[in-house]
């Protein structure tokens, strides 16, 4: 690993700490919508961590996984939101 | 037709090698995708309106120019409000009179990412209901909410 | 080493805005204002991660050994940025609409035009 890869790894670690900080809102959230927002932020952060780890491990596949993760989390957000509206 | 071309090139960009097999497979897969999803869009399957390169060029200019500026400004603004905590929220409505669904989607997404506003709902007549973080008037005009975005979106999609 | 100097401001901005997004979830009073912070700040922060990765792969491709896989990484990261910019605000808008229809009203609000419109329709909203 070279120096900048260590930097990417450090950034990924810090964002992992942010994920831990989000758990509070995920549990406390007064309404379901609050929890859903926290879940949305978790999804975005996880895909960002995957992008950073792609640089750390020098693998292109991880970027593809991140793209698919974004698309799938979008679909799941749509589905839960539709359920919240009372559609499903 | 737009779906076909976009999915064709996305497939080719994502798969590394450009051999004959890859291109054939990309053609088949994007043809199937376009056939399945053409039932969802109201435009004709063979319509080439979305392939106009001038529109794509305008879209790129919009993305790199006013949109990027507004994105940076929005985040500065929200960051200040997160720290200081002075907000005057409320939901207001306005009608930008956009005809196409694509234009409405583009404007709604732009509004969501620009300073202090977030689209809550769009009804059948194209009326936007926008949640604003800091209201100055109760019935703001279009220019106060989204600046010149309405004109840009109209130029791109209509 | 020089590459690290280019990349580190992007990573710092990225982390700072993601942190602001998380802070806004705790500081703001109701669903809609939280959604503001969550959407804008995390999209911007992740976009800066993407920019850092783009710079990294570009510099490694041009000034490094010129291996093709860095170019592939560059192209894939651009597609990831496009997907991010499409899905994130759309998801936020759907969330806001779902929250409003499920009966969560904006708590401190000066005006609520959507609520008035729905009342005028005769409470059609579920």
PDB file of N, CA, C and O in Angstrom, chain A residues 12 18-19 26 29 31 37 39 44 59 68 71-74 82:
ATOM      1  N   UNK A  12     -12.353   5.754   5.358  1.00  0.00           N
ATOM      2  CA  UNK A  12     -13.377   4.708   5.449  1.00  0.00           C
ATOM      3  C   UNK A  12     -13.661   4.369   6.906  1.00  0.00           C
ATOM      4  O   UNK A  12     -14.818   4.186   7.309  1.00  0.00           O
ATOM      5  N   UNK A  18     -19.170   7.102  11.894  1.00  0.00           N
ATOM      6  CA  UNK A  18     -20.428   7.846  11.705  1.00  0.00           C
ATOM      7  C   UNK A  18     -21.621   6.892  11.692  1.00  0.00           C
ATOM      8  O   UNK A  18     -22.697   7.220  12.201  1.00  0.00           O
ATOM      9  N   UNK A  19     -21.419   5.712  11.088  1.00  0.00           N
ATOM     10  CA  UNK A  19     -22.506   4.726  11.068  1.00  0.00           C
ATOM     11  C   UNK A  19     -22.916   4.354  12.483  1.00  0.00           C
ATOM     12  O   UNK A  19     -24.103   4.231  12.794  1.00  0.00           O
ATOM     13  N   UNK A  26     -31.645   5.801  14.786  1.00  0.00           N
ATOM     14  CA  UNK A  26     -32.349   4.635  14.256  1.00  0.00           C
ATOM     15  C   UNK A  26     -33.220   3.994  15.341  1.00  0.00           C
ATOM     16  O   UNK A  26     -34.315   3.522  15.071  1.00  0.00           O
ATOM     17  N   UNK A  29     -35.791   7.464  17.020  1.00  0.00           N
ATOM     18  CA  UNK A  29     -36.683   8.145  16.088  1.00  0.00           C
ATOM     19  C   UNK A  29     -38.147   8.112  16.464  1.00  0.00           C
ATOM     20  O   UNK A  29     -38.752   7.056  16.523  1.00  0.00           O
ATOM     21  N   UNK A  31     -40.928   8.823  14.932  1.00  0.00           N
ATOM     22  CA  UNK A  31     -41.850   8.247  13.954  1.00  0.00           C
ATOM     23  C   UNK A  31     -41.099   7.297  13.035  1.00  0.00           C
ATOM     24  O   UNK A  31     -39.876   7.245  13.034  1.00  0.00           O
ATOM     25  N   UNK A  37     -35.372   7.796   7.378  1.00  0.00           N
ATOM     26  CA  UNK A  37     -34.344   8.760   6.971  1.00  0.00           C
ATOM     27  C   UNK A  37     -32.976   8.301   7.447  1.00  0.00           C
ATOM     28  O   UNK A  37     -31.989   8.324   6.696  1.00  0.00           O
ATOM     29  N   UNK A  39     -32.068   5.300   7.965  1.00  0.00           N
ATOM     30  CA  UNK A  39     -31.690   4.153   7.140  1.00  0.00           C
ATOM     31  C   UNK A  39     -31.156   4.610   5.790  1.00  0.00           C
ATOM     32  O   UNK A  39     -30.198   4.038   5.251  1.00  0.00           O
ATOM     33  N   UNK A  44     -26.396   5.502   2.108  1.00  0.00           N
ATOM     34  CA  UNK A  44     -25.457   6.380   1.400  1.00  0.00           C
ATOM     35  C   UNK A  44     -24.043   6.223   1.942  1.00  0.00           C
ATOM     36  O   UNK A  44     -23.076   6.140   1.178  1.00  0.00           O
ATOM     37  N   UNK A  59      -9.421  -2.679  -6.245  1.00  0.00           N
ATOM     38  CA  UNK A  59     -10.292  -3.571  -6.995  1.00  0.00           C
ATOM     39  C   UNK A  59     -11.453  -2.784  -7.577  1.00  0.00           C
ATOM     40  O   UNK A  59     -12.125  -2.024  -6.881  1.00  0.00           O
ATOM     41  N   UNK A  68     -24.520  -1.184  -7.568  1.00  0.00           N
ATOM     42  CA  UNK A  68     -25.690  -2.054  -7.398  1.00  0.00           C
ATOM     43  C   UNK A  68     -26.330  -1.826  -6.029  1.00  0.00           C
ATOM     44  O   UNK A  68     -27.553  -1.823  -5.893  1.00  0.00           O
ATOM     45  N   UNK A  71     -28.496   1.270  -6.189  1.00  0.00           N
ATOM     46  CA  UNK A  71     -29.741   1.028  -6.907  1.00  0.00           C
ATOM     47  C   UNK A  71     -30.708   0.222  -6.046  1.00  0.00           C
ATOM     48  O   UNK A  71     -31.896   0.554  -5.946  1.00  0.00           O
ATOM     49  N   UNK A  72     -30.186  -0.830  -5.383  1.00  0.00           N
ATOM     50  CA  UNK A  72     -31.078  -1.673  -4.587  1.00  0.00           C
ATOM     51  C   UNK A  72     -31.613  -0.934  -3.376  1.00  0.00           C
ATOM     52  O   UNK A  72     -32.782  -1.082  -3.007  1.00  0.00           O
ATOM     53  N   UNK A  73     -30.765  -0.097  -2.739  1.00  0.00           N
ATOM     54  CA  UNK A  73     -31.260   0.630  -1.568  1.00  0.00           C
ATOM     55  C   UNK A  73     -32.307   1.650  -1.982  1.00  0.00           C
ATOM     56  O   UNK A  73     -33.262   1.918  -1.242  1.00  0.00           O
ATOM     57  N   UNK A  74     -32.145   2.221  -3.197  1.00  0.00           N
ATOM     58  CA  UNK A  74     -33.166   3.140  -3.721  1.00  0.00           C
ATOM     59  C   UNK A  74     -34.502   2.423  -3.871  1.00  0.00           C
ATOM     60  O   UNK A  74     -35.551   2.925  -3.445  1.00  0.00           O
ATOM     61  N   UNK A  82     -43.714   3.493  -0.009  1.00  0.00           N
ATOM     62  CA  UNK A  82     -45.038   3.181  -0.532  1.00  0.00           C
ATOM     63  C   UNK A  82     -45.887   2.461   0.518  1.00  0.00           C
ATOM     64  O   UNK A  82     -47.081   2.710   0.665  1.00  0.00           O
TER      65      UNK A  82
END
